[in-house]
Amino acid sequence: MIDNSVGMRGRGEFVTVDAHAFWLRAPGEGEIRPVRLAAPGPGEVLVRTRFSGVSRGTETLVFTGRVPADQHDAMRAPFQEGDFPAPVKYGYLSVGTVEAGDEGLLGRTVFCLYPHQSAYVVPADAVTVVPDGVPAERAVLAGTVETAVNALWDAAPLVGDRVTVIGGGMVGCAVTALLARFPGVRVELVDADPARADVAAALGADFAAPADATGERDLVVHASATSDGLQRGLELLRPEGTVLELSWYGDRPVTLALGGAFHSRRLGIRSSQVGTVSPRRADRSYADRLALALDLLADPAFDALLTGRSRFDDLPDVLDRLASGELPALCHLITYGEE
């Protein structure tokens, strides 16, 4: 078992930190490496990690070395070390406790877009305090809910809209959870896995297999990362409806049949990506968006997205099993220390 202890003496006085980080050594090969941290300087904090989350879609593409060369810069995560395809230290869903640095943050539970690592030093403005009503485990979903918030800022659904979400992964389920709370909106989650019906019910949404999905929709949010899913989304739209594309395909080509009703029904496909705050909300900052995501996580319905947990020292094997499909999951929780 890895010792993830943080050496301290007194309130905020730094002595030494021996941490450990997950690295992708080569595509499909992960390892835990020791890290020596410097003392936090002015305006910095030392965070001891309690939980991190594996974002299955993105992180398994990274794990298998499938980030397209022309997207290496765009897909860099905050505080990433190394470069794609490998060696690289990657990840962005981390929750921990501030143990040194900024006096106003000492002892606070915070979220940070940091890779899987047992402790780290970052600027104080890189962490966001987790609200008291949000459990630390659930707070790892903040980065995913932030993506969903941005998507709905882009999509701008209206009261009473008929909306379908295709793809019951982390992002699709986060979007479904938010849409289910829109006034007058009846949202249907569509996925090929019938087990997602239970998740949909927990989120307050209807469920359908792709062949049985309801048509004449005002909006379809696509998050299955498959050509078939995107094609089905177009088929479900009413005239002049829009598919909001949230999938990230990595290096996989996408094929669509656009010779049928695509033009005659004046359908639209629009992309959304969390790397930019939606132009529809130019009055909001990245910090505003993340703080909103954490506030929304006070809703216990989001616990349905946490579908497993493993210890940090098992992470190389966990990512291998997630990438192969042996381990099914939405968000797989990684625990540190005794939690």
mmCIF file of C-alpha atoms in Angstrom:
data_model
loop_
_atom_site.group_PDB
_atom_site.id
_atom_site.type_symbol
_atom_site.label_atom_id
_atom_site.label_comp_id
_atom_site.label_asym_id
_atom_site.label_seq_id
_atom_site.Cartn_x
_atom_site.Cartn_y
_atom_site.Cartn_z
ATOM 1 C CA MET A 1 0.000 0.000 0.000
ATOM 2 C CA ILE A 2 1.303 3.460 -0.905
ATOM 3 C CA ASP A 3 1.919 5.836 1.996
ATOM 4 C CA ASN A 4 0.175 9.062 1.010
ATOM 5 C CA SER A 5 0.890 10.873 4.265
ATOM 6 C CA VAL A 6 1.781 14.562 4.321
ATOM 7 C CA GLY A 7 4.459 15.685 6.745
ATOM 8 C CA MET A 8 3.409 18.763 8.752
ATOM 9 C CA ARG A 9 4.247 20.438 12.061
ATOM 10 C CA GLY A 10 1.802 22.824 13.680
ATOM 11 C CA ARG A 11 -0.864 24.917 11.971
ATOM 12 C CA GLY A 12 0.143 25.414 8.336
ATOM 13 C CA GLU A 13 3.884 24.918 9.023
ATOM 14 C CA PHE A 14 5.418 22.892 6.204
ATOM 15 C CA VAL A 15 8.069 20.264 6.876
ATOM 16 C CA THR A 16 8.109 17.785 3.995
ATOM 17 C CA VAL A 17 5.777 16.130 1.541
ATOM 18 C CA ASP A 18 6.281 12.785 -0.129
ATOM 19 C CA ALA A 19 3.444 12.348 -2.618
ATOM 20 C CA HIS A 20 2.641 9.914 -5.407
ATOM 21 C CA ALA A 21 1.186 10.515 -8.873
ATOM 22 C CA PHE A 22 -0.317 8.373 -11.608
ATOM 23 C CA TRP A 23 1.586 8.515 -14.902
ATOM 24 C CA LEU A 24 0.850 6.961 -18.267
ATOM 25 C CA ARG A 25 4.268 5.478 -19.049
ATOM 26 C CA ALA A 26 3.254 4.337 -22.541
ATOM 27 C CA PRO A 27 -0.145 3.843 -24.188
ATOM 28 C CA GLY A 28 -1.936 1.172 -22.162
ATOM 29 C CA GLU A 29 0.727 1.147 -19.413
ATOM 30 C CA GLY A 30 0.179 3.154 -16.227
ATOM 31 C CA GLU A 31 2.296 3.412 -13.092
ATOM 32 C CA ILE A 32 2.467 5.201 -9.734
ATOM 33 C CA ARG A 33 5.526 7.439 -9.338
ATOM 34 C CA PRO A 34 6.866 9.225 -6.254
ATOM 35 C CA VAL A 35 6.708 13.038 -6.203
ATOM 36 C CA ARG A 36 8.673 15.458 -4.034
ATOM 37 C CA LEU A 37 6.777 18.691 -3.426
ATOM 38 C CA ALA A 38 8.238 22.074 -2.616
ATOM 39 C CA ALA A 39 6.766 24.183 0.173
ATOM 40 C CA PRO A 40 3.809 26.325 -0.912
ATOM 41 C CA GLY A 41 4.908 29.878 -1.604
ATOM 42 C CA PRO A 42 2.937 33.123 -1.303
ATOM 43 C CA GLY A 43 -0.493 32.734 -2.844
ATOM 44 C CA GLU A 44 -0.226 28.932 -2.991
ATOM 45 C CA VAL A 45 -1.827 26.047 -1.116
ATOM 46 C CA LEU A 46 -0.893 22.462 -0.354
ATOM 47 C CA VAL A 47 -3.818 20.107 -0.975
ATOM 48 C CA ARG A 48 -3.974 16.545 0.343
ATOM 49 C CA THR A 49 -6.198 14.539 -1.972
ATOM 50 C CA ARG A 50 -9.200 12.701 -0.564
ATOM 51 C CA PHE A 51 -10.867 11.605 -3.808
ATOM 52 C CA SER A 52 -10.362 11.856 -7.543
ATOM 53 C CA GLY A 53 -12.645 10.753 -10.333
ATOM 54 C CA VAL A 54 -11.883 8.930 -13.571
ATOM 55 C CA SER A 55 -13.708 10.537 -16.470
ATOM 56 C CA ARG A 56 -14.064 7.320 -18.429
ATOM 57 C CA GLY A 57 -14.556 8.657 -21.960
ATOM 58 C CA THR A 58 -11.689 11.136 -22.111
ATOM 59 C CA GLU A 59 -9.284 9.328 -19.809
ATOM 60 C CA THR A 60 -9.544 5.964 -21.557
ATOM 61 C CA LEU A 61 -8.786 7.674 -24.876
ATOM 62 C CA VAL A 62 -5.726 9.215 -23.228
ATOM 63 C CA PHE A 63 -4.815 5.876 -21.619
ATOM 64 C CA THR A 64 -4.908 4.073 -24.976
ATOM 65 C CA GLY A 65 -2.900 6.790 -26.730
ATOM 66 C CA ARG A 66 -5.737 7.919 -29.003
ATOM 67 C CA VAL A 67 -5.529 11.691 -28.682
ATOM 68 C CA PRO A 68 -5.181 13.005 -32.277
ATOM 69 C CA ALA A 69 -1.877 14.759 -32.929
ATOM 70 C CA ASP A 70 -3.641 17.953 -34.005
ATOM 71 C CA GLN A 71 -5.484 18.028 -30.648
ATOM 72 C CA HIS A 72 -2.488 17.597 -28.335
ATOM 73 C CA ASP A 73 -2.466 21.258 -27.333
ATOM 74 C CA ALA A 74 -6.264 21.611 -27.124
ATOM 75 C CA MET A 75 -6.577 18.533 -24.890
ATOM 76 C CA ARG A 76 -3.955 19.534 -22.348
ATOM 77 C CA ALA A 77 -5.423 19.456 -18.864
ATOM 78 C CA PRO A 78 -4.584 22.087 -16.237
ATOM 79 C CA PHE A 79 -1.396 21.056 -14.391
ATOM 80 C CA GLN A 80 -0.744 18.230 -16.855
ATOM 81 C CA GLU A 81 2.888 17.130 -17.038
ATOM 82 C CA GLY A 82 4.439 15.420 -20.034
ATOM 83 C CA ASP A 83 2.965 15.260 -23.509
ATOM 84 C CA PHE A 84 0.593 13.044 -25.476
ATOM 85 C CA PRO A 85 0.665 10.224 -26.211
ATOM 86 C CA ALA A 86 3.092 9.435 -23.338
ATOM 87 C CA PRO A 87 4.652 9.732 -20.852
ATOM 88 C CA VAL A 88 1.989 12.007 -19.414
ATOM 89 C CA LYS A 89 0.373 12.808 -16.055
ATOM 90 C CA TYR A 90 -3.303 13.423 -16.752
ATOM 91 C CA GLY A 91 -6.632 13.868 -14.966
ATOM 92 C CA TYR A 92 -8.825 16.744 -13.827
ATOM 93 C CA LEU A 93 -11.296 15.697 -11.122
ATOM 94 C CA SER A 94 -9.646 16.077 -7.712
ATOM 95 C CA VAL A 95 -11.065 16.875 -4.260
ATOM 96 C CA GLY A 96 -8.929 17.326 -1.189
ATOM 97 C CA THR A 97 -8.214 19.266 1.996
ATOM 98 C CA VAL A 98 -5.995 22.350 2.166
ATOM 99 C CA GLU A 99 -3.227 21.626 4.674
ATOM 100 C CA ALA A 100 -0.818 24.540 4.197
ATOM 101 C CA GLY A 101 -0.619 27.924 2.532
ATOM 102 C CA ASP A 102 -3.389 30.503 2.334
ATOM 103 C CA GLU A 103 -4.723 30.941 5.896
ATOM 104 C CA GLY A 104 -8.252 31.558 4.670
ATOM 105 C CA LEU A 105 -8.364 28.123 3.026
ATOM 106 C CA LEU A 106 -6.715 25.991 5.720
ATOM 107 C CA GLY A 107 -8.843 22.970 6.533
ATOM 108 C CA ARG A 108 -11.302 23.636 3.703
ATOM 109 C CA THR A 109 -12.440 20.942 1.282
ATOM 110 C CA VAL A 110 -11.668 22.089 -2.255
ATOM 111 C CA PHE A 111 -12.074 20.968 -5.865
ATOM 112 C CA CYS A 112 -9.191 21.333 -8.309
ATOM 113 C CA LEU A 113 -8.671 20.431 -11.969
ATOM 114 C CA TYR A 114 -5.583 18.386 -11.076
ATOM 115 C CA PRO A 115 -4.314 14.952 -12.209
ATOM 116 C CA HIS A 116 -4.487 11.862 -10.000
ATOM 117 C CA GLN A 117 -1.943 12.627 -7.261
ATOM 118 C CA SER A 118 -1.980 12.138 -3.502
ATOM 119 C CA ALA A 119 -0.946 15.725 -2.680
ATOM 120 C CA TYR A 120 -0.059 18.804 -4.701
ATOM 121 C CA VAL A 121 0.812 22.493 -4.492
ATOM 122 C CA VAL A 122 -1.144 24.923 -6.676
ATOM 123 C CA PRO A 123 -2.018 28.631 -6.736
ATOM 124 C CA ALA A 124 -4.810 29.373 -4.278
ATOM 125 C CA ASP A 125 -7.017 30.659 -7.101
ATOM 126 C CA ALA A 126 -6.819 27.236 -8.796
ATOM 127 C CA VAL A 127 -8.987 25.653 -6.100
ATOM 128 C CA THR A 128 -12.711 26.144 -5.498
ATOM 129 C CA VAL A 129 -14.196 25.619 -2.061
ATOM 130 C CA VAL A 130 -16.738 22.797 -1.972
ATOM 131 C CA PRO A 131 -20.032 24.034 -0.438
ATOM 132 C CA ASP A 132 -20.895 22.574 2.959
ATOM 133 C CA GLY A 133 -23.939 20.773 1.557
ATOM 134 C CA VAL A 134 -21.935 18.836 -1.046
ATOM 135 C CA PRO A 135 -20.179 15.598 0.071
ATOM 136 C CA ALA A 136 -16.516 15.373 -0.952
ATOM 137 C CA GLU A 137 -17.149 12.178 -2.935
ATOM 138 C CA ARG A 138 -19.862 13.818 -5.036
ATOM 139 C CA ALA A 139 -17.759 16.945 -5.563
ATOM 140 C CA VAL A 140 -15.424 15.048 -7.932
ATOM 141 C CA LEU A 141 -18.246 15.380 -10.493
ATOM 142 C CA ALA A 142 -17.799 19.171 -10.604
ATOM 143 C CA GLY A 143 -15.753 19.113 -13.811
ATOM 144 C CA THR A 144 -18.376 16.974 -15.545
ATOM 145 C CA VAL A 145 -21.322 19.035 -14.309
ATOM 146 C CA GLU A 146 -19.427 22.137 -15.452
ATOM 147 C CA THR A 147 -19.348 20.611 -18.951
ATOM 148 C CA ALA A 148 -23.106 20.009 -18.740
ATOM 149 C CA VAL A 149 -23.738 23.591 -17.593
ATOM 150 C CA ASN A 150 -21.756 24.936 -20.545
ATOM 151 C CA ALA A 151 -23.625 22.628 -22.931
ATOM 152 C CA LEU A 152 -26.991 23.909 -21.741
ATOM 153 C CA TRP A 153 -25.783 27.497 -21.984
ATOM 154 C CA ASP A 154 -24.950 26.679 -25.614
ATOM 155 C CA ALA A 155 -28.209 24.826 -26.279
ATOM 156 C CA ALA A 156 -30.440 27.311 -24.419
ATOM 157 C CA PRO A 157 -33.462 24.985 -24.034
ATOM 158 C CA LEU A 158 -36.844 26.625 -23.557
ATOM 159 C CA VAL A 159 -39.631 25.883 -21.089
ATOM 160 C CA GLY A 160 -41.656 22.981 -22.473
ATOM 161 C CA ASP A 161 -39.020 21.753 -24.951
ATOM 162 C CA ARG A 162 -38.963 18.081 -25.924
ATOM 163 C CA VAL A 163 -35.362 16.989 -25.354
ATOM 164 C CA THR A 164 -33.468 13.748 -25.860
ATOM 165 C CA VAL A 165 -29.981 12.945 -24.560
ATOM 166 C CA ILE A 166 -28.212 10.182 -26.491
ATOM 167 C CA GLY A 167 -25.408 8.486 -24.562
ATOM 168 C CA GLY A 168 -25.656 7.583 -20.890
ATOM 169 C CA GLY A 169 -22.042 8.214 -19.939
ATOM 170 C CA MET A 170 -20.858 10.771 -17.378
ATOM 171 C CA VAL A 171 -21.497 13.833 -19.512
ATOM 172 C CA GLY A 172 -24.792 12.586 -20.939
ATOM 173 C CA CYS A 173 -26.099 11.722 -17.479
ATOM 174 C CA ALA A 174 -24.999 15.082 -16.053
ATOM 175 C CA VAL A 175 -26.854 16.884 -18.851
ATOM 176 C CA THR A 176 -29.899 14.666 -18.229
ATOM 177 C CA ALA A 177 -29.873 15.483 -14.518
ATOM 178 C CA LEU A 178 -29.907 19.222 -15.209
ATOM 179 C CA LEU A 179 -32.524 19.025 -17.971
ATOM 180 C CA ALA A 180 -34.827 16.981 -15.728
ATOM 181 C CA ARG A 181 -35.038 20.025 -13.461
ATOM 182 C CA PHE A 182 -36.012 22.476 -16.237
ATOM 183 C CA PRO A 183 -39.659 23.623 -15.951
ATOM 184 C CA GLY A 184 -41.930 21.783 -18.343
ATOM 185 C CA VAL A 185 -39.140 19.812 -20.004
ATOM 186 C CA ARG A 186 -39.625 16.068 -20.358
ATOM 187 C CA VAL A 187 -36.202 14.582 -21.059
ATOM 188 C CA GLU A 188 -35.546 11.118 -22.456
ATOM 189 C CA LEU A 189 -32.180 9.410 -22.012
ATOM 190 C CA VAL A 190 -31.327 7.064 -24.883
ATOM 191 C CA ASP A 191 -28.661 4.389 -24.553
ATOM 192 C CA ALA A 192 -27.972 0.927 -25.960
ATOM 193 C CA ASP A 193 -27.306 -0.410 -22.443
ATOM 194 C CA PRO A 194 -30.634 -1.247 -20.726
ATOM 195 C CA ALA A 195 -28.906 -0.898 -17.340
ATOM 196 C CA ARG A 196 -28.914 2.880 -17.893
ATOM 197 C CA ALA A 197 -32.694 2.819 -17.325
ATOM 198 C CA ASP A 198 -32.113 2.700 -13.573
ATOM 199 C CA VAL A 199 -29.749 5.683 -13.780
ATOM 200 C CA ALA A 200 -32.295 7.627 -15.847
ATOM 201 C CA ALA A 201 -34.985 6.919 -13.258
ATOM 202 C CA ALA A 202 -32.720 8.112 -10.450
ATOM 203 C CA LEU A 203 -32.132 11.340 -12.370
ATOM 204 C CA GLY A 204 -35.847 11.900 -12.980
ATOM 205 C CA ALA A 205 -35.812 11.154 -16.713
ATOM 206 C CA ASP A 206 -37.475 8.718 -19.103
ATOM 207 C CA PHE A 207 -35.405 6.039 -20.831
ATOM 208 C CA ALA A 208 -35.475 4.363 -24.235
ATOM 209 C CA ALA A 209 -33.319 2.094 -26.348
ATOM 210 C CA PRO A 210 -32.190 3.739 -29.618
ATOM 211 C CA ALA A 211 -34.788 1.924 -31.730
ATOM 212 C CA ASP A 212 -37.612 2.959 -29.382
ATOM 213 C CA ALA A 213 -36.642 6.607 -28.869
ATOM 214 C CA THR A 214 -39.322 9.280 -29.144
ATOM 215 C CA GLY A 215 -39.238 11.466 -32.274
ATOM 216 C CA GLU A 216 -40.121 15.071 -33.157
ATOM 217 C CA ARG A 217 -37.716 16.480 -30.580
ATOM 218 C CA ASP A 218 -36.845 20.155 -30.297
ATOM 219 C CA LEU A 219 -33.325 19.399 -29.126
ATOM 220 C CA VAL A 220 -31.084 16.347 -29.052
ATOM 221 C CA VAL A 221 -27.895 16.380 -26.984
ATOM 222 C CA HIS A 222 -25.509 13.768 -28.344
ATOM 223 C CA ALA A 223 -22.866 12.274 -26.055
ATOM 224 C CA SER A 224 -22.428 8.647 -27.189
ATOM 225 C CA ALA A 225 -19.254 9.270 -29.252
ATOM 226 C CA THR A 226 -20.565 7.007 -32.039
ATOM 227 C CA SER A 227 -21.606 7.697 -35.621
ATOM 228 C CA ASP A 228 -24.764 5.642 -35.072
ATOM 229 C CA GLY A 229 -25.722 7.775 -32.086
ATOM 230 C CA LEU A 230 -25.252 11.027 -33.985
ATOM 231 C CA GLN A 231 -27.231 9.663 -36.939
ATOM 232 C CA ARG A 232 -30.052 8.598 -34.638
ATOM 233 C CA GLY A 233 -30.053 12.051 -33.076
ATOM 234 C CA LEU A 234 -30.710 13.667 -36.452
ATOM 235 C CA GLU A 235 -33.532 11.208 -37.114
ATOM 236 C CA LEU A 236 -35.269 12.173 -33.873
ATOM 237 C CA LEU A 237 -35.448 15.917 -34.557
ATOM 238 C CA ARG A 238 -38.490 17.928 -35.585
ATOM 239 C CA PRO A 239 -38.035 20.242 -38.611
ATOM 240 C CA GLU A 240 -35.372 22.885 -37.842
ATOM 241 C CA GLY A 241 -34.352 21.035 -34.677
ATOM 242 C CA THR A 242 -30.735 20.917 -33.508
ATOM 243 C CA VAL A 243 -28.309 18.265 -32.328
ATOM 244 C CA LEU A 244 -25.837 19.621 -29.785
ATOM 245 C CA GLU A 245 -22.702 17.501 -30.186
ATOM 246 C CA LEU A 246 -20.817 16.886 -26.925
ATOM 247 C CA SER A 247 -18.916 13.734 -27.935
ATOM 248 C CA TRP A 248 -15.173 13.688 -28.269
ATOM 249 C CA TYR A 249 -14.185 11.029 -30.788
ATOM 250 C CA GLY A 250 -10.414 11.063 -30.433
ATOM 251 C CA ASP A 251 -8.896 9.714 -33.647
ATOM 252 C CA ARG A 252 -12.044 7.881 -34.789
ATOM 253 C CA PRO A 253 -13.685 8.998 -38.066
ATOM 254 C CA VAL A 254 -17.392 9.887 -38.059
ATOM 255 C CA THR A 255 -19.684 8.902 -40.940
ATOM 256 C CA LEU A 256 -23.164 10.396 -41.447
ATOM 257 C CA ALA A 257 -25.845 9.939 -44.097
ATOM 258 C CA LEU A 258 -26.941 13.487 -44.928
ATOM 259 C CA GLY A 259 -28.719 12.767 -48.208
ATOM 260 C CA GLY A 260 -32.169 12.198 -46.686
ATOM 261 C CA ALA A 261 -34.112 14.600 -44.489
ATOM 262 C CA PHE A 262 -31.120 16.592 -43.224
ATOM 263 C CA HIS A 263 -31.588 19.396 -45.778
ATOM 264 C CA SER A 264 -35.334 19.197 -46.357
ATOM 265 C CA ARG A 265 -36.035 19.404 -42.603
ATOM 266 C CA ARG A 266 -33.355 22.111 -42.137
ATOM 267 C CA LEU A 267 -31.667 20.259 -39.301
ATOM 268 C CA GLY A 268 -28.661 21.564 -37.436
ATOM 269 C CA ILE A 269 -25.560 20.158 -35.712
ATOM 270 C CA ARG A 270 -23.716 22.378 -33.260
ATOM 271 C CA SER A 271 -20.640 21.541 -31.206
ATOM 272 C CA SER A 272 -20.085 22.411 -27.557
ATOM 273 C CA GLN A 273 -16.825 22.165 -25.659
ATOM 274 C CA VAL A 274 -16.025 23.047 -22.072
ATOM 275 C CA GLY A 275 -12.662 24.651 -22.961
ATOM 276 C CA THR A 276 -14.509 27.889 -23.785
ATOM 277 C CA VAL A 277 -17.272 29.513 -21.764
ATOM 278 C CA SER A 278 -20.400 29.580 -23.923
ATOM 279 C CA PRO A 279 -20.659 32.828 -25.897
ATOM 280 C CA ARG A 280 -24.293 32.972 -24.757
ATOM 281 C CA ARG A 281 -22.959 33.616 -21.235
ATOM 282 C CA ALA A 282 -20.162 36.042 -21.960
ATOM 283 C CA ASP A 283 -20.967 37.669 -18.617
ATOM 284 C CA ARG A 284 -19.730 34.581 -16.727
ATOM 285 C CA SER A 285 -16.151 33.482 -16.045
ATOM 286 C CA TYR A 286 -14.642 30.003 -15.783
ATOM 287 C CA ALA A 287 -14.663 30.443 -11.993
ATOM 288 C CA ASP A 288 -18.352 31.387 -12.052
ATOM 289 C CA ARG A 289 -19.190 28.297 -14.097
ATOM 290 C CA LEU A 290 -17.300 25.925 -11.802
ATOM 291 C CA ALA A 291 -18.798 27.464 -8.669
ATOM 292 C CA LEU A 292 -22.264 26.997 -10.168
ATOM 293 C CA ALA A 293 -21.498 23.347 -10.939
ATOM 294 C CA LEU A 294 -20.494 22.744 -7.319
ATOM 295 C CA ASP A 295 -23.655 24.426 -6.045
ATOM 296 C CA LEU A 296 -25.768 22.193 -8.307
ATOM 297 C CA LEU A 297 -24.088 19.118 -6.806
ATOM 298 C CA ALA A 298 -26.036 19.659 -3.587
ATOM 299 C CA ASP A 299 -28.671 17.520 -5.339
ATOM 300 C CA PRO A 300 -28.213 13.886 -4.177
ATOM 301 C CA ALA A 301 -29.528 12.627 -7.534
ATOM 302 C CA PHE A 302 -25.987 13.042 -8.860
ATOM 303 C CA ASP A 303 -24.865 10.126 -6.669
ATOM 304 C CA ALA A 304 -26.227 7.884 -9.442
ATOM 305 C CA LEU A 305 -23.162 8.869 -11.501
ATOM 306 C CA LEU A 306 -20.734 7.397 -8.943
ATOM 307 C CA THR A 307 -20.691 3.736 -9.914
ATOM 308 C CA GLY A 308 -17.596 2.253 -8.277
ATOM 309 C CA ARG A 309 -14.554 2.993 -6.163
ATOM 310 C CA SER A 310 -10.957 1.785 -5.955
ATOM 311 C CA ARG A 311 -7.828 2.704 -4.035
ATOM 312 C CA PHE A 312 -5.294 5.024 -5.642
ATOM 313 C CA ASP A 313 -2.584 2.349 -5.772
ATOM 314 C CA ASP A 314 -4.912 0.223 -7.955
ATOM 315 C CA LEU A 315 -5.421 3.001 -10.528
ATOM 316 C CA PRO A 316 -3.141 1.536 -13.259
ATOM 317 C CA ASP A 317 -5.196 -1.670 -13.250
ATOM 318 C CA VAL A 318 -8.482 0.247 -12.978
ATOM 319 C CA LEU A 319 -7.743 2.329 -16.083
ATOM 320 C CA ASP A 320 -6.704 -0.774 -18.002
ATOM 321 C CA ARG A 321 -9.999 -2.475 -17.112
ATOM 322 C CA LEU A 322 -12.031 0.636 -17.912
ATOM 323 C CA ALA A 323 -10.345 0.959 -21.300
ATOM 324 C CA SER A 324 -10.989 -2.691 -22.163
ATOM 325 C CA GLY A 325 -14.638 -2.510 -21.073
ATOM 326 C CA GLU A 326 -14.103 -5.168 -18.392
ATOM 327 C CA LEU A 327 -15.026 -2.629 -15.703
ATOM 328 C CA PRO A 328 -18.272 -0.787 -16.514
ATOM 329 C CA ALA A 329 -18.577 2.634 -14.932
ATOM 330 C CA LEU A 330 -19.839 6.163 -15.220
ATOM 331 C CA CYS A 331 -17.530 7.980 -12.797
ATOM 332 C CA HIS A 332 -15.156 5.616 -11.015
ATOM 333 C CA LEU A 333 -14.118 7.090 -7.674
ATOM 334 C CA ILE A 334 -10.475 6.850 -6.587
ATOM 335 C CA THR A 335 -9.867 6.972 -2.834
ATOM 336 C CA TYR A 336 -6.749 8.116 -0.975
ATOM 337 C CA GLY A 337 -5.672 7.380 2.578
ATOM 338 C CA GLU A 338 -8.233 5.550 4.686
ATOM 339 C CA GLU A 339 -11.409 6.742 2.936
#
